[in-house]
C-alpha positions as protocol buffer text, in pm:
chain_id: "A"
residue {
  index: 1
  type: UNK
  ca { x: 15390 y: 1169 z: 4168 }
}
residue {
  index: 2
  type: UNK
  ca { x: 15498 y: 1317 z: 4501 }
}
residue {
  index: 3
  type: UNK
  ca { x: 15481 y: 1101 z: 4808 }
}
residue {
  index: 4
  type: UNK
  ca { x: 15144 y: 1189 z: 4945 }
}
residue {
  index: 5
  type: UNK
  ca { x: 14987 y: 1056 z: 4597 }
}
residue {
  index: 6
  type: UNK
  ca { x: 15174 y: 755 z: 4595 }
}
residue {
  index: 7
  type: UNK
  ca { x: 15040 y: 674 z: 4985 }
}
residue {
  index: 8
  type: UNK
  ca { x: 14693 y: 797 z: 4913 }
}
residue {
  index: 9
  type: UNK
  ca { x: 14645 y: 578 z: 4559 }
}
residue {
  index: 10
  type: UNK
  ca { x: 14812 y: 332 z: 4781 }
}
residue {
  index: 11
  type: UNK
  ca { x: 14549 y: 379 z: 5034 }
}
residue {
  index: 12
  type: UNK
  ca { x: 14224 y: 336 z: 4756 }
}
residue {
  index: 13
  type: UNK
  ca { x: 14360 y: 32 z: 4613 }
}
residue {
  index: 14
  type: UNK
  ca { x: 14428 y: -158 z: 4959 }
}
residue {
  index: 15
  type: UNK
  ca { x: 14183 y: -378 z: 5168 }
}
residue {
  index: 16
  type: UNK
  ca { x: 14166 y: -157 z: 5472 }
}
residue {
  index: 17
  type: UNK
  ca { x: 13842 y: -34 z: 5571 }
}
residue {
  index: 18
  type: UNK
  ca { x: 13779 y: 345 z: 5449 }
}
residue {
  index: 19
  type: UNK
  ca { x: 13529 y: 627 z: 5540 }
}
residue {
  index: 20
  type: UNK
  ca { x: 13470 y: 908 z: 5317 }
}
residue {
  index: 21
  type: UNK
  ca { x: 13369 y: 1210 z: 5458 }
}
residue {
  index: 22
  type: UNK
  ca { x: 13225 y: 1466 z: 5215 }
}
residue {
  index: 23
  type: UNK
  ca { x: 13108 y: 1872 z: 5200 }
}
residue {
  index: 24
  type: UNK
  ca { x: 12998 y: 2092 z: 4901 }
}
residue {
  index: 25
  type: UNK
  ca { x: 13373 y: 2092 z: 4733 }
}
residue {
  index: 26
  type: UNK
  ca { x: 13274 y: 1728 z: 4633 }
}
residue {
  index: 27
  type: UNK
  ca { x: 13018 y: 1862 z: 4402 }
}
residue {
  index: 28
  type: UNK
  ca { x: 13161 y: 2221 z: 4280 }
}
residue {
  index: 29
  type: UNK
  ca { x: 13310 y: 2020 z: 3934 }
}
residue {
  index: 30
  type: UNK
  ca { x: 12915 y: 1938 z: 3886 }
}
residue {
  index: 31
  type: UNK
  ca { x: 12826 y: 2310 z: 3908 }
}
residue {
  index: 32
  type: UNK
  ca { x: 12669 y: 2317 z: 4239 }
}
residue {
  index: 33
  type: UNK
  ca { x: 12825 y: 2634 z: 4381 }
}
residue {
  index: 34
  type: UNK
  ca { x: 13005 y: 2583 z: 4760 }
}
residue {
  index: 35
  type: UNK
  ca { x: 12806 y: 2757 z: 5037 }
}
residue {
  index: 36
  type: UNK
  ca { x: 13085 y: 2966 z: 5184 }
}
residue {
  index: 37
  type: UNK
  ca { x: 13272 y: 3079 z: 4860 }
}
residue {
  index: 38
  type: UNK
  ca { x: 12905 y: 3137 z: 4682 }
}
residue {
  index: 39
  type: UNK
  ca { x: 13093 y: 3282 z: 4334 }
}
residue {
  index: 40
  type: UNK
  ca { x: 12787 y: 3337 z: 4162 }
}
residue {
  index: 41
  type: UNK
  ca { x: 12559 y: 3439 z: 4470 }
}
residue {
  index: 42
  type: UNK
  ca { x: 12324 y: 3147 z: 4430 }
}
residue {
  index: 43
  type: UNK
  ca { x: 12344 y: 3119 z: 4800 }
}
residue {
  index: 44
  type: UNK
  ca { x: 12326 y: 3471 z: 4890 }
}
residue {
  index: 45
  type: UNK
  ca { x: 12001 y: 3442 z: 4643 }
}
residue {
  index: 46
  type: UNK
  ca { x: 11845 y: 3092 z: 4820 }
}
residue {
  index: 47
  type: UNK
  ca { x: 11974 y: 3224 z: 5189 }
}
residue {
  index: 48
  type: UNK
  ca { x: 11861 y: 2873 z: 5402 }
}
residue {
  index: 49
  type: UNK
  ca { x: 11577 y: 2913 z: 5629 }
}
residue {
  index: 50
  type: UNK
  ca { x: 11603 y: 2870 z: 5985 }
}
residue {
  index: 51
  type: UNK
  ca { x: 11388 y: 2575 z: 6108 }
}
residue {
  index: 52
  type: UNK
  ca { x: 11225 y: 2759 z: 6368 }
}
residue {
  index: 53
  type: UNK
  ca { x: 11096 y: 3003 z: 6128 }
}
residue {
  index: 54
  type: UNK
  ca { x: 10959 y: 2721 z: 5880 }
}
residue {
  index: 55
  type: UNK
  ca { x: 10752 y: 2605 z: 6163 }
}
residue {
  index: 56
  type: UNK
  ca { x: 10619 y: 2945 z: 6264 }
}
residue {
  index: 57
  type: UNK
  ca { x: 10581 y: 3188 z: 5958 }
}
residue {
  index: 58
  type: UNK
  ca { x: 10421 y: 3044 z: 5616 }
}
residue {
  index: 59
  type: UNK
  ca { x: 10629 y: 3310 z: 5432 }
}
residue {
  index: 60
  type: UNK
  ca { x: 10958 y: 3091 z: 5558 }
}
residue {
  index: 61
  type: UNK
  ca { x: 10763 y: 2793 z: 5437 }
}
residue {
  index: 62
  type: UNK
  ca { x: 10752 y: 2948 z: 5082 }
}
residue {
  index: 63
  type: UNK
  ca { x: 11080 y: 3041 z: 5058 }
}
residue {
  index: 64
  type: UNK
  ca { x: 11210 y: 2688 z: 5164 }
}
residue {
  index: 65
  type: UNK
  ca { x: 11040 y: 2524 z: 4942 }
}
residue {
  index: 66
  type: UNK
  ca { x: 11151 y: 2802 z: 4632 }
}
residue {
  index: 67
  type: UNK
  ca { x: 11514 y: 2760 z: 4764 }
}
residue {
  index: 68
  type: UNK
  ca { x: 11504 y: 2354 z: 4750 }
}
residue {
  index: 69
  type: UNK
  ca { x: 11305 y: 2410 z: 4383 }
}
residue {
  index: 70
  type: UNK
  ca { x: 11591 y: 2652 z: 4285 }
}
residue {
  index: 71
  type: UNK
  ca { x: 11853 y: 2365 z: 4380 }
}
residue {
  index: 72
  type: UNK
  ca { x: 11687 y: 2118 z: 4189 }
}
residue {
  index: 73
  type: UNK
  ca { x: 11674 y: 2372 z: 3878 }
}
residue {
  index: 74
  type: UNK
  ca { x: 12086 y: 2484 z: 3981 }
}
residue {
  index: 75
  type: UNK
  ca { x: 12166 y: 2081 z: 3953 }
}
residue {
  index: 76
  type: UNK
  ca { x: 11917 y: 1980 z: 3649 }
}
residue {
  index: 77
  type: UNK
  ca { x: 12136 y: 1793 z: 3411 }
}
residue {
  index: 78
  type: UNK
  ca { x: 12463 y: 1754 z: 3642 }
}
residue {
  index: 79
  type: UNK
  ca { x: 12647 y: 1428 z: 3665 }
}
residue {
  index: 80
  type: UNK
  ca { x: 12871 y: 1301 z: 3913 }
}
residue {
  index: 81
  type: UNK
  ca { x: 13229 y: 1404 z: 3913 }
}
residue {
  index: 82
  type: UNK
  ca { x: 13543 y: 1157 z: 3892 }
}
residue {
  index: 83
  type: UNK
  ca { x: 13593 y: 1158 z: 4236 }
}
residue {
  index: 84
  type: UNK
  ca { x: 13210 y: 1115 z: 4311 }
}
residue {
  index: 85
  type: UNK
  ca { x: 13212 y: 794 z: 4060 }
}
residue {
  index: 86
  type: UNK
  ca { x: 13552 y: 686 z: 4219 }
}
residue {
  index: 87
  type: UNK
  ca { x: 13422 y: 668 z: 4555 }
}
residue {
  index: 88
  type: UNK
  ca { x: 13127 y: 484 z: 4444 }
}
residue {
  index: 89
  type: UNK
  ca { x: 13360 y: 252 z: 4261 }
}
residue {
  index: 90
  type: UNK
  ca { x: 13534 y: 143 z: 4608 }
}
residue {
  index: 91
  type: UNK
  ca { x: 13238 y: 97 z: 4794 }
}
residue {
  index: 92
  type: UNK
  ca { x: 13107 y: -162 z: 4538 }
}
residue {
  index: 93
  type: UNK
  ca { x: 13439 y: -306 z: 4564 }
}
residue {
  index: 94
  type: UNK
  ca { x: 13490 y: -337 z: 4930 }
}
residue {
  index: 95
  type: UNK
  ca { x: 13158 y: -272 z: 5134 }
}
residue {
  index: 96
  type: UNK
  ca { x: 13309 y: -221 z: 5451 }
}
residue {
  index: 97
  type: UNK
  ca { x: 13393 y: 118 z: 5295 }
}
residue {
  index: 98
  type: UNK
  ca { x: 13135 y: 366 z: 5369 }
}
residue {
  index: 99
  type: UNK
  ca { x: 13085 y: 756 z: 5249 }
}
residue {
  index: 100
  type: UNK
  ca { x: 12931 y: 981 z: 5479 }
}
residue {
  index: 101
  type: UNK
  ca { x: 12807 y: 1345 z: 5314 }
}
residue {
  index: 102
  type: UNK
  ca { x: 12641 y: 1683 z: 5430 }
}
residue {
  index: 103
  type: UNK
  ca { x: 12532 y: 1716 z: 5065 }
}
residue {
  index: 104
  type: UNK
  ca { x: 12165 y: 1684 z: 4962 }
}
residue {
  index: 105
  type: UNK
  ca { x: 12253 y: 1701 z: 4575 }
}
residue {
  index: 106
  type: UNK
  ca { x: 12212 y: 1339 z: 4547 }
}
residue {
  index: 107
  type: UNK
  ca { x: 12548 y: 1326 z: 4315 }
}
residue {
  index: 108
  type: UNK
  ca { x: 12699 y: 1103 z: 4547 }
}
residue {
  index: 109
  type: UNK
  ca { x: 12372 y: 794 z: 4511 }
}
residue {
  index: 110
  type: UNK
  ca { x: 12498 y: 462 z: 4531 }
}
residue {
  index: 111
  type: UNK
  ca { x: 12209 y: 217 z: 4355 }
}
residue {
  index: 112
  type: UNK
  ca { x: 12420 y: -97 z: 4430 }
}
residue {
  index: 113
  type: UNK
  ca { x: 12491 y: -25 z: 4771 }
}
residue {
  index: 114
  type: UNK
  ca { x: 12290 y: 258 z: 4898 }
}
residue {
  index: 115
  type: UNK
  ca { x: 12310 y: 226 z: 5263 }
}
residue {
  index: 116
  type: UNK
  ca { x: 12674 y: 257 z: 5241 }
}
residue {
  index: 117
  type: UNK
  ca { x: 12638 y: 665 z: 5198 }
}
residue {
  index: 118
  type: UNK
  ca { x: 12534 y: 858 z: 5511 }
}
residue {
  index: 119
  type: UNK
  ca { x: 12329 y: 1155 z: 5424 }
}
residue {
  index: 120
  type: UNK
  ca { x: 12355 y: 1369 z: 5736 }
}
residue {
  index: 121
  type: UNK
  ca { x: 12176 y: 1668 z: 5584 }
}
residue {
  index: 122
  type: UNK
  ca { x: 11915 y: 1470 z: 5416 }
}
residue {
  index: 123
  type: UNK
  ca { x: 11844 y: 1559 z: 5041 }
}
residue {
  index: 124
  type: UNK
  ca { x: 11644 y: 1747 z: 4829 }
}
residue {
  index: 125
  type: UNK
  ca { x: 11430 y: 1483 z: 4638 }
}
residue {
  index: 126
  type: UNK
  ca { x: 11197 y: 1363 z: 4907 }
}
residue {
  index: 127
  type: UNK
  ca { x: 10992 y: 1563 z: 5118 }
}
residue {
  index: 128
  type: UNK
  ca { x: 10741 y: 1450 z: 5428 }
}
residue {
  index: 129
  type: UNK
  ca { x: 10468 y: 1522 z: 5708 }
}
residue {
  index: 130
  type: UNK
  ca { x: 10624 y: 1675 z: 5985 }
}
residue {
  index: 131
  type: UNK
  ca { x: 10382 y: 1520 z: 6250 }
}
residue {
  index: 132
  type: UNK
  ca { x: 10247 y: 1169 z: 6015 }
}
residue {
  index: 133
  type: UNK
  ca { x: 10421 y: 918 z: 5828 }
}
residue {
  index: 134
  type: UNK
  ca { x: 10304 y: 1108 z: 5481 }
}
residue {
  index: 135
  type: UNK
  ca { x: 10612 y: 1114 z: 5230 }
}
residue {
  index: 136
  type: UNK
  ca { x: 10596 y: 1197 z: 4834 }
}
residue {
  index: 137
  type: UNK
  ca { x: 10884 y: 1279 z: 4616 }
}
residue {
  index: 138
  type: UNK
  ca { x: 10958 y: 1651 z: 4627 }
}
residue {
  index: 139
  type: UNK
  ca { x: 10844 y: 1762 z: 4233 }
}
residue {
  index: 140
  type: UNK
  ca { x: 10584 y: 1547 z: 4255 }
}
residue {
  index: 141
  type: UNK
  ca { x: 10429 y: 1717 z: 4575 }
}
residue {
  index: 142
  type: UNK
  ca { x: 10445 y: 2073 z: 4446 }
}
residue {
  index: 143
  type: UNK
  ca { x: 10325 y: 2023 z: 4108 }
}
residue {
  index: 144
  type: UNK
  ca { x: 10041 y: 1880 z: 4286 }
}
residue {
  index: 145
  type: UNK
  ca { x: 9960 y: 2134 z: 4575 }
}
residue {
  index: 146
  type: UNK
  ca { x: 10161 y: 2479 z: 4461 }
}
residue {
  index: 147
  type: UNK
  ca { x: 9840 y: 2632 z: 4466 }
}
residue {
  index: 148
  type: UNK
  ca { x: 9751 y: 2592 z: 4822 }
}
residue {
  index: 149
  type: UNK
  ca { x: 9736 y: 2820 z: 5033 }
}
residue {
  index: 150
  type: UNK
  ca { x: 10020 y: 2634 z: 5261 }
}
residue {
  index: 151
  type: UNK
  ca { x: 10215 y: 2309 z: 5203 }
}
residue {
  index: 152
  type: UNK
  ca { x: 9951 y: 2107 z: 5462 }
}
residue {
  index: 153
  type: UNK
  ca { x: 9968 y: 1702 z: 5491 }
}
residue {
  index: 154
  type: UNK
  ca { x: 9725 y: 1579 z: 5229 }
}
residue {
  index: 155
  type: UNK
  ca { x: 9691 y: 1247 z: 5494 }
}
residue {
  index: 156
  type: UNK
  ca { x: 9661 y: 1368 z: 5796 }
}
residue {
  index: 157
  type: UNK
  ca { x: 9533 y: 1745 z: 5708 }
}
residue {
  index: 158
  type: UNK
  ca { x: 9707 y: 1914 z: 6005 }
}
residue {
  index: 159
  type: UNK
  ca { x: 10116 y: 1847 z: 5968 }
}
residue {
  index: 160
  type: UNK
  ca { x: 10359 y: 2083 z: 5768 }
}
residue {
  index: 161
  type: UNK
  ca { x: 10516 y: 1914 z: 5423 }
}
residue {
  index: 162
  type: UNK
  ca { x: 10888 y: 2008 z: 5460 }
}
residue {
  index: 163
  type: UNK
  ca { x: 11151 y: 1897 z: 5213 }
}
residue {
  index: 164
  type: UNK
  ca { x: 11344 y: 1664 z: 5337 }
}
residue {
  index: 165
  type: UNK
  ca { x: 11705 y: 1899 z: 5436 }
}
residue {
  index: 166
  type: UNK
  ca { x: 11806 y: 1910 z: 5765 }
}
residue {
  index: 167
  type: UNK
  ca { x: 11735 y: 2318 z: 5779 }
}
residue {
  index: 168
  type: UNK
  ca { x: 11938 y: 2480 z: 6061 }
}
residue {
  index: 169
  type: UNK
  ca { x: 11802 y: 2459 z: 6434 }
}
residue {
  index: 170
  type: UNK
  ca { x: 11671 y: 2123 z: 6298 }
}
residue {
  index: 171
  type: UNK
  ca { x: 11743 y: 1787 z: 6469 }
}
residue {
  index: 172
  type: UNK
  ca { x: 12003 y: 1558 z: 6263 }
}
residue {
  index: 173
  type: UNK
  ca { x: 11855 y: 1155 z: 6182 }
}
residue {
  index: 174
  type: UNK
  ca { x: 12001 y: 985 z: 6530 }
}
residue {
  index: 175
  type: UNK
  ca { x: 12004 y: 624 z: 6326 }
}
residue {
  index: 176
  type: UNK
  ca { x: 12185 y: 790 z: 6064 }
}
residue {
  index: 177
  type: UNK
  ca { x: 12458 y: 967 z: 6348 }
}
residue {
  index: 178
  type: UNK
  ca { x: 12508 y: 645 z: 6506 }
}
residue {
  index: 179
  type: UNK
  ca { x: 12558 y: 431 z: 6179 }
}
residue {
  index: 180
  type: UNK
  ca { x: 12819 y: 712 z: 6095 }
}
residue {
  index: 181
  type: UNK
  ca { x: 12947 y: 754 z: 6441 }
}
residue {
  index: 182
  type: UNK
  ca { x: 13038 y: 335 z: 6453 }
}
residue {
  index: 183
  type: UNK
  ca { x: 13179 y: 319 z: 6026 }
}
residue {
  index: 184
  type: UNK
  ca { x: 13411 y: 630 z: 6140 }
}
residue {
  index: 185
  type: UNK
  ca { x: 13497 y: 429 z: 6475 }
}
residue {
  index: 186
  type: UNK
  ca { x: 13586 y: 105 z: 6297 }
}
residue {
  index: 187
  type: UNK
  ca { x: 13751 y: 297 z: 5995 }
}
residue {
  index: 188
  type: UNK
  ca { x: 14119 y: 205 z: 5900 }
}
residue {
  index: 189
  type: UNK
  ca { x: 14126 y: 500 z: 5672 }
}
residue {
  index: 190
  type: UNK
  ca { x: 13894 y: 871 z: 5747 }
}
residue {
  index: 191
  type: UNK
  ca { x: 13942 y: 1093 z: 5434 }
}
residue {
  index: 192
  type: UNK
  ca { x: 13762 y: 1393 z: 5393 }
}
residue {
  index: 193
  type: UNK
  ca { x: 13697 y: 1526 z: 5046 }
}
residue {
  index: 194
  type: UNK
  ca { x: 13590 y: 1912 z: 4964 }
}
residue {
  index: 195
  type: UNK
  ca { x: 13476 y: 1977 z: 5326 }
}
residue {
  index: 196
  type: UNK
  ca { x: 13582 y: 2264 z: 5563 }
}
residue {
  index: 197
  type: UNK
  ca { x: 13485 y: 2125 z: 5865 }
}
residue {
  index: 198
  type: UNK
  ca { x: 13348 y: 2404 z: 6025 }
}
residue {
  index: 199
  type: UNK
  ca { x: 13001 y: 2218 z: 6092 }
}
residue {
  index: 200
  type: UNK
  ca { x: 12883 y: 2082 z: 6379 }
}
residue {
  index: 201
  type: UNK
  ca { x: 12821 y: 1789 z: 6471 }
}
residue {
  index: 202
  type: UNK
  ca { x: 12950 y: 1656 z: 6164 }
}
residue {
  index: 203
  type: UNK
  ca { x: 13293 y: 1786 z: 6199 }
}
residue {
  index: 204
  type: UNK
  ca { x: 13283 y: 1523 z: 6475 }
}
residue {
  index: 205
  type: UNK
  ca { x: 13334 y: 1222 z: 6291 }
}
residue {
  index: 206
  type: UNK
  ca { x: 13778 y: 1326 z: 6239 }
}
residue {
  index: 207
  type: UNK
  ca { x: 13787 y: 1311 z: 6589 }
}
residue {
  index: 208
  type: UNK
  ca { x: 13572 y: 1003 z: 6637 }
}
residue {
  index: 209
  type: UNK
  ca { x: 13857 y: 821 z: 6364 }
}
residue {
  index: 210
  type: UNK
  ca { x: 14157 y: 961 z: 6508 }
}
residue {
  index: 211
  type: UNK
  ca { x: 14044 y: 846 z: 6882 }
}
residue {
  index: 212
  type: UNK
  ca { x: 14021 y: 494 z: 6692 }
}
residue {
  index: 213
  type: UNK
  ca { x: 14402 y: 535 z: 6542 }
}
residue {
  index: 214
  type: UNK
  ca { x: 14263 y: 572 z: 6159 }
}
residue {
  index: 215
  type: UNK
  ca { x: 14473 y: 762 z: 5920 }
}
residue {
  index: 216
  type: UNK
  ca { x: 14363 y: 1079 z: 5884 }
}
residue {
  index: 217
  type: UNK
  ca { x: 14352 y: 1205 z: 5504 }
}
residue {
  index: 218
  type: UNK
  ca { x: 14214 y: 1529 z: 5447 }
}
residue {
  index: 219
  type: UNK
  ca { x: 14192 y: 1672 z: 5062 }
}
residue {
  index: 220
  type: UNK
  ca { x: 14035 y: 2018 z: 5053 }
}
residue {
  index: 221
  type: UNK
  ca { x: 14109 y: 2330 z: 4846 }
}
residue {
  index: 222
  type: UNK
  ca { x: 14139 y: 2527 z: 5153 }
}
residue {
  index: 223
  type: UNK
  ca { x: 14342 y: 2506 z: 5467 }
}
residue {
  index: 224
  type: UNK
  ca { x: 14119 y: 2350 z: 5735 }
}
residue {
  index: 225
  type: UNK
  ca { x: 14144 y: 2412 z: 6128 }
}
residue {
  index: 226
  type: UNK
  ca { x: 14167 y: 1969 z: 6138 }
}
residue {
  index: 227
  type: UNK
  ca { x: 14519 y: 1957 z: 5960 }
}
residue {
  index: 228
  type: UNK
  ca { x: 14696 y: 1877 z: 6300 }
}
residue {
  index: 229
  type: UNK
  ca { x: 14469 y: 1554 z: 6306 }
}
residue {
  index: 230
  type: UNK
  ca { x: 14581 y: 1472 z: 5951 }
}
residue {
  index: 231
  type: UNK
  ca { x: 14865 y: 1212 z: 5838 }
}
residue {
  index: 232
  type: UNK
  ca { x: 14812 y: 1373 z: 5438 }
}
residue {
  index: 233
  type: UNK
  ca { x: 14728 y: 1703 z: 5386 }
}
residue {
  index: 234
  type: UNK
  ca { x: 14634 y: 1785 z: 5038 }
}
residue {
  index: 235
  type: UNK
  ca { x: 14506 y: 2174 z: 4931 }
}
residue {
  index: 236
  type: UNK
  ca { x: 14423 y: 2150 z: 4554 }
}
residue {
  index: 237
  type: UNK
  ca { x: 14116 y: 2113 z: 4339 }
}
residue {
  index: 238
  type: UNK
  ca { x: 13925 y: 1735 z: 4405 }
}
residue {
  index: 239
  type: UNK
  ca { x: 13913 y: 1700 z: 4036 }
}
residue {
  index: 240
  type: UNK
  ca { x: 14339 y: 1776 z: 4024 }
}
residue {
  index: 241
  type: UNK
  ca { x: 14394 y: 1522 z: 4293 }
}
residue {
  index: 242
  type: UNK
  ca { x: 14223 y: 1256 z: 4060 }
}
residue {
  index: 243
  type: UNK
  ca { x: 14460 y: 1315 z: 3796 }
}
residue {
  index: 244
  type: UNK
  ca { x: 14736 y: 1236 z: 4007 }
}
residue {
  index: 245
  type: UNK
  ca { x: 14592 y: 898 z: 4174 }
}
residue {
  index: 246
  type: UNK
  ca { x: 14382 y: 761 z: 3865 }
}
């Protein structure tokens, strides 16, 4: 085991406060495909709809609700991954550690400690009035109203039902920015797992950590443009870096 395993497994089995930061690479063992290498074209097949459009064209409406159908269908039957479970694990140990994720794939739930995981990007399973306080979970919805004409609040008969993603041009949860902006301010540890951080604003987080003198642990399969802000570097498979820490 090479000196950046030894720190890192070091790191996990300490005391110090730690914030995981996640992206799609944390869930490409489970067979959800990552949005920029797209092997299989599910992405290029479920292209994301602009928010904008959603609110404007019912056509975009349709094909944001097939896409988030065809991502519950893509993860039907997927379990966490190692590293999913082992971040879990530490959380339940040590509740000052927190995990913050773009992912909406749900992999990364936490039932005995669920407001320790940040979704920034919302998820897939819930879905809500855009102007009331309607929600419903999101299979439960459609099989109930795919045959309208439009996905319009049953409540208040007037608001759009969206899924509950962040779509792009969409505004981000501020609670759920702050909470993350203060657990990556009072982290000891930041380590980012299967994330480019090429996204904004959530690529601001690393710099939120480093400003607070965390250690700055970045494990990716590719090279990232954040390595300069990073005490360990590590460019491998998530799934081959928990064979070396386990």
């Amino acid at each position: 085991m090479n000196t950046y395993f030894k720190t890192l497994k070091s790191i996990l089995e300490g005391k110090d406060a730690i914030t995981f930061f996640s992206g799609a690479g944390l869930s490409v063992s489970s067979g959800l495909p990552d949005f920029r290498s797209d092997k299989d074209g599910f992405w290029k097949s479920n292209t994301p709809v602009h928010f904008r459009d959603f609110i404007n064209n019912s056509e975009s409406r349709k094909k944001s609700w097939e896409n988030n159908l065809a991502i519950h269908k893509k993860i039907s039957g997927a379990v966490p991954t190692k590293m999913h479970n082992l971040i879990n694990e530490l959380i339940n140990k040590n509740t000052k550690n927190f995990h913050i994720t773009q992912n909406i794939d749900g992999l990364h739930k936490n039932t005995e400690n669920p407001n320790n995981v940040l979704e920034l990007h919302g998820n897939i399973f819930n879905c809500g009035c855009l102007t009331c306080s309607f929600e419903s979970t999101t299979l439960d919805f459609y099989e109930k109203y795919k045959n309208e004409v439009d996905m319009l609040c049953p409540s208040c008969l007037d608001g759009l039902i969206k899924v509950k993603t962040i779509s792009f041009g969409q505004s981000l949860n501020q609670n759920i920015l702050s909470i993350a902006h203060q657990v990556s301010a009072k982290a000891k540890n930041f380590i980012v797992m299967g994330s480019s951080l090429k996204v904004s604003p959530a690529n601001s987080f690393i710099k939120v950590a480093k400003a607070n003198e965390a250690k700055i642990i970045i494990l990716n399969k590719d090279k990232t443009h954040f390595a300069d802000y990073a005490d360990i570097v590590i460019n491998d498979d998530l799934e081959n870096i928990y064979e070396q820490i386990k």
